[in-house]
XYZ file of C-alpha atoms in Angstrom:
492
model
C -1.008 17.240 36.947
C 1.338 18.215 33.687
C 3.944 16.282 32.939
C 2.426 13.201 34.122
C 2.897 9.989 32.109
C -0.547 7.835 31.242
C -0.534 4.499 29.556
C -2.938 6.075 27.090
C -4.032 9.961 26.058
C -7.542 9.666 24.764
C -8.197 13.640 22.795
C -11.634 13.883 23.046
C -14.758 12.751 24.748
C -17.607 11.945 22.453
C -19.397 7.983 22.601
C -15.837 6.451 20.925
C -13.105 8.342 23.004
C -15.535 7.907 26.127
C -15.988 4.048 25.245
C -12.537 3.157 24.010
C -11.128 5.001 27.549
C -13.445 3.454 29.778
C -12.644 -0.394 28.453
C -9.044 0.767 28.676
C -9.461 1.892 31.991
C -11.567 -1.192 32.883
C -8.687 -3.306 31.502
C -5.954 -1.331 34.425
C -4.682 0.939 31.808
C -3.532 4.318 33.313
C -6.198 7.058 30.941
C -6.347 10.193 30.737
C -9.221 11.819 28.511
C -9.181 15.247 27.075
C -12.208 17.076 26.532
C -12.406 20.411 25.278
C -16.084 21.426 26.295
C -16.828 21.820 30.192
C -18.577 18.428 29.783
C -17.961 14.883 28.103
C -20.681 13.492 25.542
C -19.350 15.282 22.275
C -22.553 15.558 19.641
C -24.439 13.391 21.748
C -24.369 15.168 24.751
C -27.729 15.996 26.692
C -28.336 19.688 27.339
C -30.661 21.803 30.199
C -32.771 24.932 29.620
C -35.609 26.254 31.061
C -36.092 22.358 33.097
C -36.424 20.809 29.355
C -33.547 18.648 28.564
C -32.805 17.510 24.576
C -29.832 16.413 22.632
C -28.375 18.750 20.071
C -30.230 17.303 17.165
C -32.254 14.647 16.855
C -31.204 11.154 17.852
C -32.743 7.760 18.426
C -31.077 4.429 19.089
C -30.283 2.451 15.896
C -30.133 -0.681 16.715
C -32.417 -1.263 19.236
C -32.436 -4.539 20.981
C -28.332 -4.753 20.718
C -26.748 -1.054 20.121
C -23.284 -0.410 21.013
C -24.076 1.094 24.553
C -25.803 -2.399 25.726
C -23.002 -4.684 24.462
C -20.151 -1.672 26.411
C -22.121 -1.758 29.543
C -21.842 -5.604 29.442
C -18.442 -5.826 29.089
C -18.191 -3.005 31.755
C -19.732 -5.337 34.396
C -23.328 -2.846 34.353
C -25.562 -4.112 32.364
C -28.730 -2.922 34.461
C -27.688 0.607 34.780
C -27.759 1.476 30.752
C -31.988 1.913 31.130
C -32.875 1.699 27.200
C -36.313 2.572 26.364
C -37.488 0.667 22.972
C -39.690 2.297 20.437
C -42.461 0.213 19.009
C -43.790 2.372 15.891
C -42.833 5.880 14.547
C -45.240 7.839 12.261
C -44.036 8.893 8.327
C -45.475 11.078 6.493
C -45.108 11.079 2.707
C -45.962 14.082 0.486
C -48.635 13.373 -2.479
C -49.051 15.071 -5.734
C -51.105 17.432 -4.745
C -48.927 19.138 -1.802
C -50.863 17.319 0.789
C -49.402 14.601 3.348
C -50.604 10.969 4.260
C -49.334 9.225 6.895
C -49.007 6.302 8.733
C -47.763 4.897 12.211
C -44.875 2.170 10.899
C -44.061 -0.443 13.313
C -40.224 -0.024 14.438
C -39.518 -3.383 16.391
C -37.752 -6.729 14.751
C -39.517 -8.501 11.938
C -41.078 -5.210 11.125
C -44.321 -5.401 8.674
C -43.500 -3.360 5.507
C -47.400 -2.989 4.469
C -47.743 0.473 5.907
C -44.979 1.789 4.023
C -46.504 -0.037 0.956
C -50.080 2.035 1.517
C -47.810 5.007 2.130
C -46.097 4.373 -1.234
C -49.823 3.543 -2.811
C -48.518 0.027 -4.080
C -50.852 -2.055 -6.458
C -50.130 -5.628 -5.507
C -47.679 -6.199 -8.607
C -45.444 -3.400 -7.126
C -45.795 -4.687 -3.653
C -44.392 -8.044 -5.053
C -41.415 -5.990 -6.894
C -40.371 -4.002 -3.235
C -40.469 -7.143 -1.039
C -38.416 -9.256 -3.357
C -36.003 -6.137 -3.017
C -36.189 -5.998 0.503
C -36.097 -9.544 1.360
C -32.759 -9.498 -0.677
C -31.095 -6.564 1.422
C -32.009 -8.934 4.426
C -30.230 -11.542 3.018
C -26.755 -10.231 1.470
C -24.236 -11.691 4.151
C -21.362 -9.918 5.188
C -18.665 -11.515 2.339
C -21.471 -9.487 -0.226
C -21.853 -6.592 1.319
C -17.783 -5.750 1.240
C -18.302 -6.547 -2.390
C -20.731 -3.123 -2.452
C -18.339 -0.831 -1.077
C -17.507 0.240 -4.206
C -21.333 0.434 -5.310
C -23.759 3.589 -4.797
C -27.178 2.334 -3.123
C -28.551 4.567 -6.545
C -26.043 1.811 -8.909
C -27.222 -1.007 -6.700
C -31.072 -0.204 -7.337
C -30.555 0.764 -10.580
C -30.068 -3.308 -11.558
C -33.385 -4.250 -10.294
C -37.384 -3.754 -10.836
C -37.791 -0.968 -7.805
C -40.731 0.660 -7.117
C -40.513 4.627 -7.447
C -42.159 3.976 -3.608
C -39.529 2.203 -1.960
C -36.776 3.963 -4.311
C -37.819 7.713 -2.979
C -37.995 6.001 0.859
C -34.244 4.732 0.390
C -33.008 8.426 -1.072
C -34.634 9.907 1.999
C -32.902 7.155 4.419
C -29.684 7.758 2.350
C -29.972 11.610 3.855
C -31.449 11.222 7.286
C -29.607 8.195 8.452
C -26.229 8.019 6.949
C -26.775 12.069 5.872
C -25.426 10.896 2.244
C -26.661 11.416 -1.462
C -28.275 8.026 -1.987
C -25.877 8.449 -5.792
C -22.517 8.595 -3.446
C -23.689 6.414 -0.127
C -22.114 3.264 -0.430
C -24.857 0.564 -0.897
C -22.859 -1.621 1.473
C -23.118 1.005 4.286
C -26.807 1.429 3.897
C -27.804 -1.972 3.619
C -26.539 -2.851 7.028
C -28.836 -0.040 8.496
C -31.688 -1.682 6.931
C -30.417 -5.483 7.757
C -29.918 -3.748 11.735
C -33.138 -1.792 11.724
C -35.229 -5.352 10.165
C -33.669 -7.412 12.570
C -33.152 -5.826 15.855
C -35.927 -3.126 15.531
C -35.837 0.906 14.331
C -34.957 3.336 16.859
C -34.976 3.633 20.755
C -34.102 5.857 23.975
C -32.914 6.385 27.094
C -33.704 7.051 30.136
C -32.165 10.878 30.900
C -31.241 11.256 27.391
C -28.183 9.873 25.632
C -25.908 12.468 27.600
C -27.178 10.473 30.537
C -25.556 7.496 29.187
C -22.549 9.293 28.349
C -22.249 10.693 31.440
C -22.406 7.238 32.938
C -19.170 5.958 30.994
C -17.144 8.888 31.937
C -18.336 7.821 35.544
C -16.879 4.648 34.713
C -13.482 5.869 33.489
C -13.286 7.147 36.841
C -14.235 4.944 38.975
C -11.723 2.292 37.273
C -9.045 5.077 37.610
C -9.042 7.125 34.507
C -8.523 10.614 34.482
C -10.898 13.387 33.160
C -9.956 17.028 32.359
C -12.120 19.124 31.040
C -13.009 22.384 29.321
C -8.672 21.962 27.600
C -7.890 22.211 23.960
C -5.803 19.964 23.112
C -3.019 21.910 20.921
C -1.129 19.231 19.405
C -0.263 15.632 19.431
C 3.921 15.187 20.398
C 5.478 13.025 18.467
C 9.474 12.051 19.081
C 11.791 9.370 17.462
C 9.224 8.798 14.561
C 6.423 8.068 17.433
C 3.983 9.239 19.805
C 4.895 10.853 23.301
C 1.743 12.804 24.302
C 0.195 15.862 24.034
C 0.474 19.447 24.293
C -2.725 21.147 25.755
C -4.045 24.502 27.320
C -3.301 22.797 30.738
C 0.390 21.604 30.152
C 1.815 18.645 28.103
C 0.854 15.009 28.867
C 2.793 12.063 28.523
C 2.339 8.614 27.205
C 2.877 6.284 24.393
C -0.014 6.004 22.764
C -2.593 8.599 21.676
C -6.292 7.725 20.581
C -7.922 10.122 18.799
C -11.956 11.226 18.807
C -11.311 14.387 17.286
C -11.796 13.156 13.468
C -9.344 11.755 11.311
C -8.738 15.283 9.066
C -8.234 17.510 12.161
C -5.993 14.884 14.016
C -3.784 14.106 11.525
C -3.551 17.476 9.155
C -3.507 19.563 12.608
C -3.173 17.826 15.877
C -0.178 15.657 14.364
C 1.041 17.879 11.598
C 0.924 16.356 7.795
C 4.664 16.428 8.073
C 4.234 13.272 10.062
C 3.218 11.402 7.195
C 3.866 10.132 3.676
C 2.460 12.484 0.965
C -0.299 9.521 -0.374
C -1.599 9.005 3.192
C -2.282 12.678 3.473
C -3.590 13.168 0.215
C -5.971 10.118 0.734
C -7.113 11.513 4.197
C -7.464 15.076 3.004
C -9.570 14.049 -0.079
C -12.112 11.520 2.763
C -15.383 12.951 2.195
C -17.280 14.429 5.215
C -21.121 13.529 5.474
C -23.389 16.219 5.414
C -24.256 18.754 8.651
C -27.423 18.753 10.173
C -29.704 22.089 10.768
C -31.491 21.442 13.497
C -34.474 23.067 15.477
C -35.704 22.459 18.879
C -39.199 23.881 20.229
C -39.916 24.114 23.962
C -43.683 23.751 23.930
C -46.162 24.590 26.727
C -48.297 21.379 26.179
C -47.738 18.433 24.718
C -48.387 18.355 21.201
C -47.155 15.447 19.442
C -48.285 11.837 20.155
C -45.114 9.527 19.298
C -41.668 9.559 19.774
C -40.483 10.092 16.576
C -41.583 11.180 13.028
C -40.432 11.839 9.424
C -41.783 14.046 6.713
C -40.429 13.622 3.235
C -41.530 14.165 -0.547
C -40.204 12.600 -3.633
C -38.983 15.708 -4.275
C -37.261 16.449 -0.610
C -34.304 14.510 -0.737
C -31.052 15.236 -1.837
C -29.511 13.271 -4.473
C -26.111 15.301 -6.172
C -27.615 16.964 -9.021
C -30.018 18.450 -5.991
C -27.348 18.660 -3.521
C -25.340 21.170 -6.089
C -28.674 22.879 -7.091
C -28.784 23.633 -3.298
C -25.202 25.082 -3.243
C -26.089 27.424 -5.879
C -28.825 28.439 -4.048
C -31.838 26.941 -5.642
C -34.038 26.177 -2.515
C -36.571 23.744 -1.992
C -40.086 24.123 -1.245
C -40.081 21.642 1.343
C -37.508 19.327 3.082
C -36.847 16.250 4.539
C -37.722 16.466 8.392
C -36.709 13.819 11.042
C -38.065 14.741 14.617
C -37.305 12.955 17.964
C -39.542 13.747 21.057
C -37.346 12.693 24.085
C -39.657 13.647 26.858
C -42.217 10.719 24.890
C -40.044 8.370 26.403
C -39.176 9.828 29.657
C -41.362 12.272 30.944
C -39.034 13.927 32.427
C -37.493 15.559 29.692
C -39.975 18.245 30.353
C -41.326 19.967 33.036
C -45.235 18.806 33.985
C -47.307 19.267 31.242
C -45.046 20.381 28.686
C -42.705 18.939 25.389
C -39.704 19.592 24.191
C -39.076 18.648 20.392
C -36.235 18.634 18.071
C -36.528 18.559 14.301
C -33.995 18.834 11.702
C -33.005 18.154 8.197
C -29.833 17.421 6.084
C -27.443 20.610 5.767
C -24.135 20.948 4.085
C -21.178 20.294 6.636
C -19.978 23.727 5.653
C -20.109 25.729 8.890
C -20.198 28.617 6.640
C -22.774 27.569 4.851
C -24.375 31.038 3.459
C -28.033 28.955 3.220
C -28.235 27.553 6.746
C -30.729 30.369 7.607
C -33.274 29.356 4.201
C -33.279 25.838 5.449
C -34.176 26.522 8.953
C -37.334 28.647 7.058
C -38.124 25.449 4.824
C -37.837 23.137 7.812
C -40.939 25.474 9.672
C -42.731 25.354 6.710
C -42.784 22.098 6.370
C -43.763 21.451 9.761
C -46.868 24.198 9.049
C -47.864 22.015 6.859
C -47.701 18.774 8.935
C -48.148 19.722 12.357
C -49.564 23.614 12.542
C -50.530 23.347 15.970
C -47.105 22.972 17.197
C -46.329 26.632 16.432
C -49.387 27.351 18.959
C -47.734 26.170 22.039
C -44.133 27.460 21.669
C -42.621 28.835 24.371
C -39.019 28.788 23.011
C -37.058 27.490 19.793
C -33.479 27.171 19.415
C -31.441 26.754 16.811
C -28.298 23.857 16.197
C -26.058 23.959 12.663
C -22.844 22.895 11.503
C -21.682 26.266 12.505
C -22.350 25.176 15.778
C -20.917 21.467 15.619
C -17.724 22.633 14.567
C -17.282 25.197 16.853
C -18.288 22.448 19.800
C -17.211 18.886 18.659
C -14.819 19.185 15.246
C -12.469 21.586 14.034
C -12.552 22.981 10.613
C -9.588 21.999 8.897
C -10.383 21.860 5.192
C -12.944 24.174 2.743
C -16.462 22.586 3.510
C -15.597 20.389 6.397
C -16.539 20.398 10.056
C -19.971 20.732 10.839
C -20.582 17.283 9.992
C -23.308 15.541 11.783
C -21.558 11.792 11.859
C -18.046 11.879 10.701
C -16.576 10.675 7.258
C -16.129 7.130 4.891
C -19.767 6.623 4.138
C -19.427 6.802 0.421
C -17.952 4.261 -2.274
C -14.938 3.722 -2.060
C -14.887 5.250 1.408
C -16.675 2.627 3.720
C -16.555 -0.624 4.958
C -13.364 -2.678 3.702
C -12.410 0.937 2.938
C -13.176 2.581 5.761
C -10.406 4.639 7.502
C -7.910 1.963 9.896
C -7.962 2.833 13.711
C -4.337 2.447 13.362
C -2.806 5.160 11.523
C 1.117 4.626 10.331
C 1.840 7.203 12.855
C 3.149 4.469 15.330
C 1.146 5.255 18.871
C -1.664 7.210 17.252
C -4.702 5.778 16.875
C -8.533 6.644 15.573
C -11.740 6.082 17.248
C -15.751 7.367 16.719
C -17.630 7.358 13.680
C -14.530 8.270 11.207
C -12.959 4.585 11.559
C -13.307 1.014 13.144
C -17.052 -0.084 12.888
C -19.914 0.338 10.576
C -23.367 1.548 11.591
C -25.184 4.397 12.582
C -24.137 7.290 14.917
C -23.530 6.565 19.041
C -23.778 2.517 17.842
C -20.853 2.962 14.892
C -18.863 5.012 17.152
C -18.975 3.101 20.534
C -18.363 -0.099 18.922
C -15.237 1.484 17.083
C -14.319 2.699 20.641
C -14.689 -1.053 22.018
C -12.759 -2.504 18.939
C -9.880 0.231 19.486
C -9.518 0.166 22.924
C -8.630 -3.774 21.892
C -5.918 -2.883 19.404
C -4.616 -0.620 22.058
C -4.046 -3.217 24.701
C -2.646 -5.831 22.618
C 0.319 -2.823 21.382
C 0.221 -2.273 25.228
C 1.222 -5.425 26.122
C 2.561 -6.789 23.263
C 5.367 -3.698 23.287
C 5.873 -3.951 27.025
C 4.964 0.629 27.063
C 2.381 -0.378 30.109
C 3.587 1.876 33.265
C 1.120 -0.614 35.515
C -0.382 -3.740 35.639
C -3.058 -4.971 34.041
C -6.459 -6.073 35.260
């Protein structure tokens, strides 16, 4: 198969490489994906142990009545075979004074009612006044205002109004566990349409087989449309002759073809896979100074009866969260008590996720990207002590645990190119300055190479930002496609 030329070279197969290939495919372009793990699915994928399946951290659908994965299987021409599962409430639980936790089960569908968070938050009725006018805003801001807060920190943007400490210490802890951001560097544009998606079109959802199940399904659709698959090959580096794109270079022989998409990250593609020398000294600068979002440390418990009662769950404190002053307390090794914990039960929505009578739950909280992190092991402690705290009778019934870092997402999904970067659970441009209007171009002035997945095209969270940027790319790709006449076959 080496030497053969492709109409496109897709380098990695995570939800944007696998989406952006399988339109392209679906559209009679000639694909060929690269993966470099023996399967496709890239953070997302679903794994097998022991008959309990799980993702590598937790993950839930946001949105859930429209997410990327619906809208791709439409255009696909499948519609019924995606299989979503919707989540109607999720329970929070919110640490008080006295080291104690109340909680309450929060409705997650559209129009959601904010007075449980409210009790959560222990709102007299002026304060509950105060937090709706705040939220009914967010709703509100249309798209022209939002890409005015790109340059605004969802801290600066709260700062100008009458918040409650309630709702203010709920948006730092969103800040970390969605977007996996200081809420004093997370651009306020970027989190606000989280919050518009999540109010509109519901909180959080599943699948049927786990997300690697739908993954799985679009690589079947690559090739059944005729796309190409190789997996378990590194791709070494991206060919470039004449000022453009050729192919690539992998452990299994060079590839050909005029355009490259890239779901490897923008800092490893274009300061390795490409080579800097590629590009002007400002564009590298810029892309080498693109801040990655934080890594995720992430536990998963195989439990011999089921334990926990909904699908999904966060723990957090006022004094859990991360903004920077505590993110750089944490880098000098100041350790909190307790942390911010999101957990995700998959085999609550589909059964079987776990063998007959049994769970399998994964938990996690925000970690530095750093997969060298020297406190990776301390925060895996404070995460189980947390959950002692919360749920004690989980650590009854285990009959396994397991352990996911950033150590462990670079070494699987994104290369290490720069000090601190790698292990990043989402990708990067989710700060000020960073996002949005700002947000990296799919189109890079490398002419040929392009950018797809969470670092570039779409907005959102996780699978949802990166399989719409995979849609939206595998667009620019055709029209350069056609428009340049470098198809070697028709189109569809």
């Amino acid at each position: 198969m080496t030497g053969e030329r492709y109409d496109v070279i897709i380098i990695g197969g995570g939800p944007g490489g696998l989406s952006c290939g399988a339109m392209l495919a679906h559209r009679g372009a000639r694909v060929l994906l690269v993966e470099r793990n023996d399967r496709t699915g890239g953070k997302a994928v679903t794994a097998e142990r022991d008959g309990f399946r799980y993702e590598l951290g937790p993950k839930l659908q946001v949105p859930m009545q429209n997410p990327g994965f619906k809208q791709l299987f439409a255009a696909l021409g499948m519609p019924d075979k995606l299989g979503q599962i919707l989540l109607d409430r999720a329970s929070v639980s919110h640490k008080q004074p006295d080291g104690s936790y109340r909680t309450v089960i929060t409705p997650q569908t559209s129009g959601m009612d904010p007075t449980p968070f409210f009790d959560l938050w222990g709102l007299d009725d002026a304060d509950r006044e105060k937090a709706l006018a705040v939220l009914t805003e967010m709703v509100s801001l249309t798209p022209e205002q939002l890409d005015e807060l790109d340059d605004t920190s969802m801290h600066d943007y709260l700062a100008t109004r009458d918040v409650p400490w309630g709702l203010y210490s709920y948006l730092a802890m969103h800040a970390n566990a969605s977007l996996a951001e200081p809420i004093d560097l997370v651009a306020a544009s970027e989190q606000i349409k989280i919050m518009q998606e999540i109010a509109v079109q519901g909180g959080g959802g599943y699948y049927y087989g786990g997300f690697g199940r739908v993954l799985d399904d679009i690589a079947d659709a690559i090739r059944e449309r005729g796309g190409t698959i190789i997996t378990g090959t590194d791709v070494q580096r991206i060919d470039v002759d004449g000022g453009r794109v050729t192919g690539v270079t992998t452990s299994a022989g060079s590839f050909e073809a005029p355009i490259v998409v890239s779901d490897a990250g923008i800092q490893p593609t274009i300061l390795k896979l490409a080579g800097r020398e590629h590009f002007d000294d400002d564009y590298v600068k810029w892309v080498e100074n693109l801040v990655p979002g934080w890594g995720w440390a992430t536990i998963r418990y195989q439990l011999d009866a089921p334990v926990l009662t909904e699908g999904c769950y966060i723990i957090y404190g006022d004094d859990t969260w991360w903004n920077l002053e505590r993110y750089e307390a944490f880098l000098q090794g100041e350790i909190p008590d307790d942390v911010v914990v999101f957990i995700s039960v998959p085999s609550f929505f589909d059964p079987s996720m776990a063998p007959e009578g049994k769970q399998v739950i994964i938990t996690g909280s925000p970690a530095p990207a750093d997969p060298t992190e020297p406190h990776i092991d301390a925060l895996y402690e404070r995460v189980e002590s947390t959950l002692r705290k919360v749920f004690p009778d989980i650590f009854e019934h285990i009959e396994r645990r397991s352990h996911d870092g950033p150590g462990d997402v670079a070494a699987h999904s994104r290369d290490s190119v720069l000090p601190g970067q790698g292990g990043e659970c989402v990708g990067v441009g989710q700060i000020v300055g960073q996002c949005g209007t700002k947000k990296p171009k799919p189109a890079t002035p490398l002419p040929g190479l392009f950018l797809t997945g969470c670092d570039a095209g779409a907005p959102g969270m996780g699978t949802h930002q990166a399989t719409m940027s995979g849609m939206t790319v595998a667009g620019l790709v055709l029209d350069e496609l056609e428009g340049a006449g470098l198809a070697t076959g028709p189109r569809r």
